[in-house]
Amino acid sequence: MKKIIELKNITKSFDGETPVLDNINLDIYDNEFLTLLGPSGCGKTTLLRLIGGFETPDSGDIIFLGDRINDVPPYKRNVNTVFQKYALFPHLNVFDNVAFPLREKKLPKEEIEEKVLEMLSLVALKGFEKRSVTRLSGGQQQRVAIARALVAHPKVLLLDEPLGALDLKLRKDMQVELKKIQKQTGITFIFVTHDQEEALSMSDTVVVMSEGKIHQVGTSVDIYNEPVNAFVADFIGESNILDGVMLEDYKVRFSGQTFQCLDKEFMKNEPVDVVVRPEDVDIVPVEQGQLTGVVTSVTFLGVHYEIIVDVNGFKWMIQTTDFVDVDERIGIELEPDAIHIMKKSEYSNLYGDYSSFSNELDELSEVEEEDEDE
Amino acid sequence: MTNKKTRREGRVAKTSYYATLGPYSLWAMFFILVPLVFVAYYAFTDNNFNFTLEHIQRFFTATSQVIQSDGSSKEVYTYLVIFWRSLKLAVISTVVCLVLAYPLAYIMARAEPKVQKTFMTIIMIPMWMNFLIRTYAWMTILQDTGILNNFLTFFHLPGVHIIGTEAAVVIGMVYDYLPYMVLPLYSIMAKMDVKLIEAARDLGCNGFGVLRRVIWPLSLPGVINGVTMVLIPSVSTFYISQKLGDGKFFLIGDAIESQYVANNLHFAAAMAFILMVVLLVCMGVMQVLTARHVEGGK
Ligand SMILES: Nc1ncnc2c1ncn2[C@@H]1O[C@H](COP(=O)(O)OP(=O)(O)O)[C@@H](O)[C@H]1O
Ligand SMILES: [Mg+2]
């Protein structure tokens, strides 16, 4: 695969002190759907703006198809952006918005018309040419923004949380559609989101970031199954993260028990973080359990139950289709492939215990966030 | 939920808005419309307040002799010449104001809030001064032995003769009316979404392209406002031309003033009326043209 963009030791700070991007190294390949994933404020937009040419790095190089482009202005870069709030030109109609980059290139009229109409049909907006962009719904504006950014066939399309403002249903549709458009056009997409589900479902490559650093780069499956540290394990999906000690290859001890696992090449008796996904935990009768605990809460979520189990003070989250009752004592069994071992990091002990977990609290805070957005 | 609430509050606000509008519209009617009606009434009546077109006619037909540079004299339409000259100087001043104000407003709108405030104060300060004083100040600057020429001779540069030329009148008008151009431009540019400028750059525009294809069309309403607010007072301006133009460029405002002072109220009103009609037509044409331009995209 051909490298299209290389980021080398990129550092960026706005106040000259706290780095917003801290030594970023990343290779982006031709024709891939790459997602920058991380919590709000971790530097995703800044990284995208560096690639688009709206910021320059304090140090490090941005290489585009072999050339250093640190100081190349945006209009000379073969990269286009779908902005967070679309940034459509309010004085132009749908057609003229999409035609904007083509007119700048002074293409002949017929060619412009042909390309614009082709793009509008790609984003399912045929027949809207004459419509004012101010009279479109959010989803339609989104499509115009995508068409406008794609019409000049850039090598790379940058998308900054493009689905953030859409409601859930529309969001799911657009996810599928974006993926389809990327396949059809063969253009490299660099997509920014703070929604891990969105990232996992759409991307060829996921880049997990926090606090201006890249933690892990990999396929969705890699990232989910083999998170490199407690931050990634916690940010991507649900995780029980426990303190453990690697006794020897394939043998780890935690919660006072020794378990078989598939990991090796740690030092003898090296302290580690142990990740167990809630859906990988088997519930067994107490006498067969490697661990035992008391159920403290049960939440029905449609496909499965989500239960919290207190095992000697550490609260596990388990997803199961079996019904158990609150206060029931159950046994827990872990297959070797349910266990993933990570090296200790600065994020150890920050995540992965569900003692303060409450579904209701989560929902409440989500509702509040939505209100603020309005 | 939030939506419904604000909508209901909006309705309440609207009702009381109309309620307060009643007395206000009476007030506005009295102080804005009544004088206009009087101007029209005087324009079409003679000294005994009988209807006449005499004054209107006089404006278009009165002639006088002017001495040309070769010594021969020529008959010209007195008031049409004055009117044309006023219009010309007003348009020049308006264009100069626009050219000066546009980049200034843009820079202001993009500056930090503190810098914006400072700019704003500097622009407003001259407005706190009486315009007679301002005009006198310019006289002392522009005179042949004034500050400007002293400055030039100090650096051994040739002096300039400005006072008594059209340029001096234009300088005076631009100085007086520049704030009225800057403010509407500034307010529309401050509201402009920076992301639109970034989007244009992203889509292939260099600096000039961004200006031509995004900033300019989006700022048109501000341009219209600014042009209106500068053109109208500069067409009807008086005194500036008397002082800075050495009395050589009699403008329509001066003509109206002198007729008024000479107690020819009816002819003064007729000129004011014609000026008003011409300006209204100009503004109307401009509105239609730009509305079409702005809507062109819709
Ligand atoms: N123009 C700017 N000036 C100062 N600080 C900025 C600027 N842009 C972003 N930041 C800061 O940089 C950090 C990362 O921002 P951003 O890249 O927007 O994060 P994300 O897109 O991941 O939410 C934030 O702390 C933000 O406050
Ligand atoms: Mg962002």
XYZ file of C-alpha atoms and ligand atoms in Angstrom:
700
model
C 0.000 0.000 0.000
C 1.146 3.493 -0.845
C 1.765 6.012 1.909
C -0.124 9.194 1.154
C 0.541 11.241 4.267
C 3.301 10.848 6.833
C 3.273 12.798 10.054
C 6.717 12.896 11.652
C 7.304 14.014 15.243
C 4.577 16.640 15.012
C 4.356 18.947 18.002
C 1.930 21.834 18.311
C 1.081 24.184 21.131
C -1.036 27.331 21.110
C 0.308 29.006 24.222
C 3.903 27.845 23.906
C 3.581 25.710 27.025
C 1.020 22.902 27.073
C 1.389 20.816 23.942
C -1.935 20.207 22.175
C -0.172 17.654 19.982
C 2.792 15.857 21.478
C 5.215 14.100 19.137
C 2.673 12.647 16.733
C 3.878 9.993 14.301
C 1.396 8.512 11.875
C 1.377 7.028 8.390
C -1.784 7.304 6.350
C -2.228 5.064 3.332
C -3.902 5.483 -0.004
C -7.543 4.491 -0.164
C -8.063 3.847 3.528
C -10.781 4.993 5.885
C -8.838 6.218 8.893
C -10.481 7.498 12.044
C -9.002 9.745 14.695
C -10.768 8.750 17.878
C -10.416 10.367 21.255
C -12.238 12.344 23.914
C -13.163 15.949 23.302
C -10.170 18.276 23.544
C -7.517 15.668 22.796
C -6.290 17.447 19.685
C -8.170 15.725 16.853
C -9.342 18.915 15.191
C -5.909 20.459 15.535
C -4.320 17.449 13.860
C -6.848 17.674 11.028
C -6.206 21.391 10.609
C -2.484 20.697 10.340
C -3.146 18.298 7.501
C -5.554 20.753 5.867
C -3.025 23.567 6.120
C -4.856 25.810 8.584
C -2.207 25.401 11.268
C 1.518 24.868 11.068
C 3.324 22.496 13.423
C 5.813 23.936 15.929
C 8.143 21.120 15.001
C 8.038 17.987 12.914
C 7.143 17.378 9.289
C 4.009 16.751 7.298
C 4.859 14.727 4.215
C 2.353 14.466 1.382
C 3.236 11.919 -1.311
C 6.894 12.330 -0.449
C 6.966 16.145 -0.314
C 7.207 18.201 2.843
C 4.135 20.455 2.898
C 4.460 22.230 6.262
C 4.322 25.655 4.612
C 2.066 24.930 1.652
C -1.151 26.989 1.947
C -4.489 25.144 2.044
C -5.544 26.102 -1.463
C -2.470 24.403 -2.919
C -3.030 21.153 -1.042
C -4.795 18.286 -2.715
C -6.839 17.816 0.430
C -10.400 18.968 1.131
C -12.329 19.299 4.345
C -15.879 18.677 5.490
C -16.135 21.177 8.316
C -17.691 20.449 11.696
C -20.638 22.760 11.017
C -20.476 22.335 7.221
C -19.490 25.974 6.474
C -21.670 26.123 3.357
C -21.708 29.472 1.558
C -25.052 31.041 2.468
C -25.051 33.318 -0.594
C -24.860 30.406 -3.011
C -27.395 27.722 -3.855
C -26.697 24.002 -3.704
C -25.348 23.841 -7.244
C -23.063 26.850 -6.831
C -21.762 25.584 -3.495
C -20.727 22.303 -5.067
C -19.399 24.056 -8.179
C -17.278 26.406 -6.059
C -13.932 24.568 -6.288
C -14.432 23.778 -9.983
C -15.057 27.428 -10.846
C -11.843 28.319 -9.047
C -10.097 25.951 -11.427
C -11.796 27.689 -14.346
C -13.119 24.483 -15.857
C -15.456 24.793 -18.854
C -19.110 25.302 -18.021
C -20.322 21.940 -19.339
C -17.676 20.043 -17.424
C -18.616 21.843 -14.211
C -22.260 21.039 -14.715
C -21.538 17.404 -15.431
C -19.303 16.973 -12.375
C -21.639 18.783 -10.018
C -24.634 16.737 -11.100
C -22.610 13.547 -10.769
C -21.653 14.512 -7.207
C -25.188 15.505 -6.284
C -26.455 12.141 -7.413
C -23.696 10.435 -5.430
C -24.975 12.120 -2.261
C -28.622 11.651 -3.270
C -29.412 15.338 -3.736
C -30.412 15.389 -7.389
C -33.133 17.941 -7.985
C -31.942 20.240 -5.190
C -29.585 22.269 -7.410
C -31.484 25.534 -7.179
C -32.324 25.242 -3.471
C -30.821 27.749 -1.059
C -28.500 25.967 1.347
C -30.080 27.849 4.231
C -33.316 26.026 3.541
C -31.899 22.515 3.811
C -32.147 20.129 6.751
C -28.998 19.268 8.703
C -28.622 15.977 6.864
C -28.974 17.635 3.476
C -26.484 20.360 4.359
C -24.117 17.606 5.377
C -24.439 15.994 1.961
C -23.835 19.267 0.171
C -20.694 19.746 2.246
C -19.486 16.267 1.297
C -20.280 16.785 -2.381
C -18.507 20.140 -2.373
C -15.398 18.654 -0.768
C -15.307 15.656 -3.120
C -16.164 17.262 -6.450
C -12.599 18.292 -7.252
C -11.372 14.765 -6.477
C -8.874 15.485 -3.721
C -6.426 12.775 -2.719
C -7.600 13.020 0.861
C -10.882 14.067 2.448
C -10.838 15.366 6.014
C -14.051 15.049 7.994
C -14.307 16.723 11.401
C -17.089 15.085 13.412
C -19.354 15.433 10.393
C -22.173 13.456 11.965
C -22.094 15.129 15.359
C -25.094 17.369 14.724
C -27.378 14.696 13.256
C -29.939 12.685 15.174
C -29.279 9.024 15.839
C -31.220 7.504 12.949
C -29.790 9.878 10.349
C -26.390 9.382 11.844
C -26.516 5.619 11.294
C -27.660 6.111 7.698
C -24.906 8.590 7.004
C -22.301 6.247 8.498
C -23.253 3.605 5.975
C -23.418 6.138 3.177
C -20.057 7.718 3.945
C -18.437 4.327 3.957
C -20.059 3.602 0.592
C -18.906 6.904 -0.885
C -15.376 6.233 0.300
C -15.364 2.824 -1.374
C -16.823 4.222 -4.590
C -14.453 7.151 -4.913
C -11.341 5.447 -3.599
C -10.373 8.666 -1.819
C -8.571 8.426 1.515
C -10.892 9.568 4.316
C -9.545 10.928 7.571
C -12.516 10.966 9.857
C -12.664 12.522 13.313
C -15.031 11.372 16.008
C -15.247 10.998 19.759
C -17.802 8.202 19.351
C -16.039 4.856 19.679
C -18.909 2.864 18.219
C -18.901 5.031 15.112
C -15.130 4.666 14.833
C -15.175 0.884 15.158
C -17.997 0.351 12.691
C -16.669 2.557 9.876
C -12.902 2.447 9.873
C -10.188 0.444 8.222
C -7.766 1.986 10.690
C -8.532 3.521 14.071
C -6.128 5.943 15.754
C -6.857 6.285 19.459
C -5.721 9.575 20.953
C -5.838 11.360 24.266
C -4.154 14.486 25.561
C -2.355 15.136 22.299
C -0.799 11.687 22.087
C -1.502 8.681 19.926
C -2.000 5.553 22.035
C -2.722 2.961 19.439
C -3.136 2.557 15.699
C -4.827 -0.529 14.337
C -7.881 -2.154 12.853
C -11.105 -1.990 14.833
C -10.727 -5.614 15.870
C -7.121 -5.123 17.019
C -8.025 -2.101 19.031
C -10.936 -3.821 20.677
C -9.291 -7.141 21.372
C -5.780 -5.982 22.121
C -5.839 -2.526 23.661
C -2.324 -1.357 24.533
C -3.187 0.271 27.831
C -5.926 0.899 30.343
C -6.989 4.138 28.643
C -7.673 2.455 25.320
C -9.313 -0.544 26.975
C -11.653 1.714 28.871
C -12.357 4.157 26.051
C -13.205 1.452 23.527
C -16.167 -0.508 24.805
C -16.599 -1.687 28.380
C -13.730 -3.298 30.268
C -12.972 -4.803 33.617
C -9.379 -3.850 34.309
C -7.615 -5.592 37.185
C -4.200 -5.478 38.792
C -2.299 -8.649 38.051
C 1.104 -10.287 38.038
C 2.468 -12.222 35.097
C 3.858 -15.373 36.737
C 5.325 -16.813 33.553
C 4.343 -17.075 29.888
C 0.625 -17.911 29.576
C 0.065 -17.673 33.338
C -1.314 -14.638 35.128
C -2.443 -14.131 38.713
C -5.131 -11.696 39.797
C -7.974 -11.542 42.302
C -6.111 -14.170 44.337
C -6.327 -16.788 41.595
C -4.067 -18.001 38.797
C -5.458 -18.045 35.251
C -4.355 -19.421 31.907
C -3.988 -16.779 29.223
C -2.603 -16.378 25.711
C -0.029 -13.687 26.465
C 3.696 -14.111 26.794
C 7.003 -12.296 26.701
C 6.610 -10.418 29.954
C 9.240 -10.467 32.654
C 8.858 -12.998 35.426
C 6.440 -11.634 38.069
C 5.951 -8.418 36.122
C 2.988 -6.378 37.403
C 0.426 -5.974 34.600
C -3.069 -4.722 33.836
C -5.542 -7.451 33.031
C -8.480 -6.677 30.749
C -11.607 -8.779 30.625
C -14.481 -7.703 28.382
C -17.920 -8.012 30.022
C -19.230 -10.293 27.265
C -16.321 -12.727 27.685
C -17.154 -13.601 31.290
C -18.970 -16.908 31.801
C -21.371 -17.286 34.698
C -21.198 -20.718 36.308
C -22.513 -22.311 39.510
C -20.654 -21.091 42.586
C -18.804 -24.370 43.185
C -17.380 -24.397 39.611
C -16.329 -20.727 39.639
C -12.701 -19.642 39.486
C -13.980 -16.565 41.262
C -17.210 -15.998 43.140
C -19.134 -12.864 43.827
C -22.447 -11.304 44.749
C -24.685 -9.662 42.158
C -25.312 -6.045 43.149
C -27.327 -4.817 40.191
C -29.065 -6.143 37.100
C -30.051 -4.046 34.104
C -32.028 -5.429 31.193
C -30.764 -3.989 27.902
C -32.836 -5.910 25.363
C -30.263 -8.276 23.868
C -28.650 -9.050 27.188
C -28.497 -8.217 30.859
C -25.763 -6.069 32.217
C -24.951 -7.102 35.751
C -22.527 -5.798 38.318
C -20.863 -8.421 40.505
C -18.893 -7.703 43.649
C -15.887 -10.027 43.803
C -14.014 -9.355 47.046
C -14.626 -5.627 46.749
C -13.838 -5.252 43.031
C -16.953 -4.710 40.967
C -17.092 -6.548 37.651
C -19.379 -5.734 34.776
C -20.714 -8.818 33.063
C -22.981 -9.044 30.048
C -25.015 -12.203 29.946
C -28.183 -13.632 28.483
C -28.759 -15.753 31.617
C -30.976 -14.231 34.235
C -29.506 -13.807 37.684
C -31.022 -12.063 40.663
C -29.685 -9.238 42.770
C -27.923 -10.578 45.914
C -27.465 -13.955 44.274
C -24.028 -15.501 44.685
C -22.525 -16.656 41.371
C -19.367 -18.224 40.046
C -17.207 -16.670 37.335
C -15.152 -18.564 34.797
C -12.664 -17.047 32.365
C -11.431 -18.869 29.260
C -7.796 -18.094 28.338
C -8.886 -16.069 25.314
C -11.146 -13.912 27.500
C -8.077 -12.494 29.196
C -5.906 -9.775 27.687
C -2.723 -8.643 29.390
C -1.351 -5.089 29.096
C 1.835 -3.500 30.336
C 1.455 -1.100 33.234
C 1.097 2.526 32.147
C 0.330 5.934 33.596
C -3.320 5.050 33.086
C -3.242 1.962 35.320
C -5.707 2.044 38.227
C -7.631 4.945 36.702
C -10.195 2.852 34.896
C -11.956 -0.442 34.804
C -13.691 -0.801 38.178
C -17.443 -0.447 38.100
C -17.948 0.418 41.788
C -19.350 3.838 40.965
C -21.164 2.658 37.888
C -24.784 3.528 37.411
C -26.782 3.344 34.214
C -29.159 6.003 35.391
C -26.355 8.429 36.074
C -24.970 7.857 32.591
C -28.310 8.548 30.993
C -28.874 11.655 33.032
C -25.556 13.159 32.034
C -26.211 12.318 28.384
C -29.513 14.160 28.464
C -27.840 17.175 29.974
C -25.199 17.217 27.269
C -27.858 17.162 24.562
C -29.659 20.057 26.171
C -26.508 22.124 26.154
C -26.033 21.515 22.470
C -29.379 23.044 21.571
C -39.092 21.433 25.281
C -36.771 24.413 25.291
C -38.062 25.333 21.851
C -41.666 25.540 22.935
C -40.777 27.701 25.858
C -38.826 30.253 23.868
C -41.559 30.348 21.246
C -44.159 31.175 23.877
C -41.953 33.837 25.393
C -41.402 35.182 21.904
C -45.134 35.622 21.424
C -45.543 37.513 24.677
C -42.627 39.717 23.765
C -44.188 40.416 20.380
C -47.546 41.506 21.807
C -45.984 44.000 24.160
C -43.724 45.033 21.304
C -46.725 46.091 19.249
C -48.300 47.722 22.284
C -45.302 49.982 22.754
C -45.223 50.624 19.036
C -48.452 52.677 19.164
C -47.203 55.819 20.878
C -43.880 55.448 19.153
C -45.409 55.453 15.684
C -47.357 58.610 16.531
C -44.170 60.225 17.685
C -42.254 59.082 14.618
C -45.049 60.235 12.337
C -44.996 63.670 13.852
C -41.289 64.301 13.896
C -40.263 62.476 10.746
C -43.167 62.726 8.345
C -44.539 66.171 9.163
C -41.357 68.031 8.215
C -41.221 66.082 4.960
C -44.785 66.988 4.187
C -43.936 70.621 4.808
C -40.961 70.425 2.456
C -43.207 69.055 -0.281
C -45.915 71.621 0.483
C -43.480 74.536 0.248
C -41.901 73.118 -2.902
C -45.152 73.232 -4.802
C -46.537 76.544 -3.564
C -45.746 80.215 -4.110
C -45.423 82.897 -1.490
C -49.194 83.042 -1.113
C -49.371 79.249 -0.771
C -51.056 78.745 -4.100
C -50.058 75.662 -6.069
C -47.254 76.279 -8.556
C -44.564 74.392 -10.455
C -42.552 77.574 -10.807
C -39.818 76.570 -8.341
C -39.410 73.090 -9.734
C -39.202 74.583 -13.204
C -36.686 77.153 -12.083
C -34.392 74.421 -10.859
C -34.298 72.779 -14.271
C -34.295 75.854 -16.462
C -32.479 78.724 -14.712
C -29.312 79.661 -16.552
C -26.365 81.875 -15.865
C -23.148 83.021 -17.546
C -19.809 81.544 -16.600
C -16.460 82.916 -17.664
C -14.329 80.221 -19.253
C -10.558 80.024 -19.050
C -10.083 81.669 -22.459
C -12.081 84.669 -21.277
C -15.218 83.988 -23.285
C -18.447 83.439 -21.417
C -20.888 80.592 -21.762
C -24.468 80.057 -20.701
C -25.089 77.045 -18.423
C -27.995 75.635 -16.424
C -27.192 77.050 -13.020
C -28.707 74.448 -10.725
C -28.206 71.413 -12.897
C -24.490 72.178 -12.957
C -24.461 72.567 -9.195
C -26.427 69.401 -8.761
C -24.160 67.440 -11.070
C -21.089 68.732 -9.239
C -22.582 67.714 -5.874
C -23.386 64.282 -7.153
C -19.912 63.846 -8.619
C -18.089 64.912 -5.447
C -20.440 62.800 -3.303
C -19.840 59.712 -5.420
C -16.073 60.252 -5.349
C -16.148 60.706 -1.567
C -18.297 57.619 -1.149
C -15.961 55.501 -3.247
C -12.922 56.810 -1.362
C -14.679 56.054 1.931
C -15.486 52.535 0.754
C -11.934 51.862 -0.397
C -10.526 53.121 2.901
C -13.155 51.593 5.165
C -13.371 48.112 3.656
C -9.908 46.841 4.576
C -10.052 48.748 7.859
C -13.347 47.109 8.803
C -11.978 43.718 7.816
C -8.850 44.111 9.900
C -10.905 45.373 12.841
C -13.356 42.490 12.647
C -10.539 39.943 12.720
C -8.514 41.645 15.461
C -8.567 40.730 19.134
C -11.477 42.218 21.114
C -9.227 44.713 22.862
C -7.774 45.983 19.591
C -11.285 46.170 18.147
C -12.377 48.434 20.975
C -9.388 50.735 20.511
C -10.026 51.002 16.770
C -13.661 51.759 17.443
C -12.824 54.578 19.843
C -10.345 56.125 17.429
C -12.958 56.062 14.701
C -15.654 57.551 16.929
C -13.606 60.380 18.449
C -13.938 62.780 15.470
C -17.711 62.312 15.652
C -17.717 63.861 19.099
C -16.406 67.093 17.616
C -18.630 69.663 15.960
C -18.264 69.379 12.230
C -17.603 73.112 11.824
C -14.596 72.715 14.069
C -13.480 69.670 12.119
C -13.724 71.616 8.898
C -11.718 74.495 10.316
C -9.128 72.011 11.497
C -8.764 70.731 7.966
C -8.435 74.269 6.701
C -5.444 74.872 8.924
C -3.943 71.594 7.815
C -4.446 72.010 4.091
C -3.778 75.741 3.624
C -0.873 76.753 1.420
C 0.911 77.849 4.594
C -0.750 75.164 6.673
C 0.544 72.254 8.688
C 0.818 69.875 5.751
C 2.875 72.270 3.647
C 5.074 73.252 6.600
C 5.714 69.587 7.143
C 6.615 69.070 3.502
C 8.963 72.045 3.328
C 10.623 70.917 6.540
C 11.680 67.769 4.704
C 12.628 69.848 1.653
C 9.754 68.440 -0.382
C 7.786 70.566 -2.808
C 4.610 72.026 -1.289
C 1.143 71.131 -2.548
C -1.742 73.416 -3.323
C -4.821 71.620 -2.076
C -7.058 74.161 -0.443
C -9.642 75.446 -2.891
C -9.512 72.332 -5.059
C -12.078 69.559 -5.377
C -9.580 67.293 -3.648
C -9.810 69.409 -0.499
C -13.593 69.152 -0.512
C -13.381 65.378 -0.964
C -10.865 65.094 1.889
C -13.204 67.023 4.149
C -16.194 64.904 3.258
C -14.302 61.617 3.574
C -13.054 62.632 6.994
C -16.542 63.545 8.112
C -18.342 60.513 6.780
C -15.780 57.710 7.053
C -17.187 56.397 10.365
C -20.595 55.925 8.747
C -18.952 53.637 6.219
C -16.741 51.767 8.672
C -19.427 50.912 11.204
C -21.897 48.999 8.995
C -19.028 47.196 7.248
C -17.432 46.311 10.547
C -20.646 44.999 12.028
C -21.348 42.699 9.087
C -17.772 41.465 8.928
C -17.639 40.763 12.630
C -20.654 38.504 12.179
C -19.114 36.667 9.246
C -18.240 33.043 10.009
C -14.461 32.545 9.854
C -15.118 28.973 8.825
C -16.502 30.218 5.503
C -13.189 31.867 4.761
C -11.364 28.681 5.707
C -13.737 26.670 3.541
C -12.998 28.906 0.558
C -9.258 28.551 1.078
C -9.710 24.812 1.454
C -11.599 24.683 -1.844
C -8.822 26.351 -3.799
C -9.131 30.114 -3.308
C -6.072 32.238 -2.708
C -6.429 35.454 -0.719
C -7.927 37.440 -3.571
C -10.291 34.610 -4.493
C -11.596 34.461 -0.935
C -12.229 38.203 -1.019
C -13.938 38.167 -4.402
C -16.025 35.029 -4.021
C -16.917 34.944 -0.336
C -16.135 38.034 1.709
C -17.346 40.606 -0.809
C -20.716 38.991 -1.639
C -21.394 38.309 2.033
C -20.541 41.867 2.994
C -22.765 43.444 0.312
C -25.585 44.376 2.701
C -23.034 46.264 4.801
C -21.659 47.943 1.684
C -25.166 49.092 0.745
C -25.769 50.467 4.218
C -22.444 52.234 4.278
C -22.858 53.701 0.811
C -26.333 54.939 1.701
C -25.133 56.500 4.908
C -22.255 58.289 3.221
C -23.745 59.169 -0.147
C -26.853 60.895 1.169
C -25.230 63.314 3.580
C -22.369 64.012 1.184
C -24.697 64.915 -1.683
C -26.483 67.415 0.485
C -23.459 68.614 2.393
C -22.754 72.328 2.671
C -20.176 74.513 4.360
C -17.348 72.035 3.750
C -17.191 73.164 0.149
C -17.344 76.820 1.143
C -14.440 76.512 3.534
C -12.205 73.878 1.987
C -13.168 74.666 -1.602
C -12.584 78.372 -1.159
C -16.191 78.929 -2.218
C -15.360 77.788 -5.737
C -17.442 74.646 -5.624
C -20.907 75.725 -4.797
C -22.824 72.540 -3.974
C -26.532 71.839 -3.859
C -26.454 71.952 -0.068
C -24.888 75.382 -0.229
C -27.492 76.474 -2.784
C -30.320 75.335 -0.531
C -28.745 77.043 2.443
C -28.205 80.327 0.620
C -31.762 80.381 -0.718
C -33.041 79.639 2.737
C -30.939 82.377 4.273
C -32.175 84.749 1.538
C -35.683 83.829 2.671
C -36.608 82.049 -0.585
C -38.132 79.220 1.426
C -40.196 77.857 -1.424
C -37.319 77.525 -3.855
C -35.105 76.042 -1.114
C -37.826 73.489 -0.420
C -38.164 72.714 -4.125
C -34.446 71.946 -4.381
C -34.553 69.822 -1.247
C -37.537 67.977 -2.641
C -35.832 67.210 -5.961
C -32.708 66.064 -4.153
C -34.801 63.768 -2.001
C -36.552 62.216 -4.986
C -33.292 61.635 -6.843
C -31.720 60.003 -3.787
C -34.753 57.812 -3.214
C -34.598 56.615 -6.801
C -30.850 55.945 -6.499
C -31.295 53.959 -3.317
C -34.182 52.036 -4.799
C -32.174 51.041 -7.858
C -29.266 49.997 -5.687
C -31.451 47.871 -3.420
C -32.996 46.092 -6.389
C -29.635 45.447 -8.020
C -28.035 43.991 -4.910
C -31.116 42.071 -3.891
C -30.896 40.369 -7.257
C -27.197 39.765 -6.737
C -27.577 38.333 -3.257
C -30.591 36.292 -4.232
C -28.779 35.115 -7.341
C -27.600 32.218 -5.216
C -30.960 31.350 -3.778
N -6.890 28.280 18.160
C -6.666 27.799 19.396
N -6.126 28.588 20.351
C -5.883 28.112 21.583
N -6.156 26.856 21.987
C -6.705 26.010 21.098
C -6.992 26.449 19.756
N -7.530 25.399 19.090
C -7.578 24.373 19.970
N -7.082 24.724 21.168
C -6.942 23.848 22.342
O -6.313 22.677 21.930
C -6.875 21.548 22.541
C -7.294 20.545 21.510
O -8.357 21.075 20.766
P -8.998 20.320 19.543
O -7.943 19.963 18.576
O -10.108 21.152 19.047
O -9.568 18.991 20.212
P -10.687 17.974 19.716
O -11.007 18.285 18.293
O -10.074 16.644 19.919
O -11.863 18.174 20.601
C -8.012 22.063 23.413
O -7.552 22.134 24.722
C -8.285 23.431 22.872
O -8.738 24.280 23.891
Mg -12.902 18.904 17.456
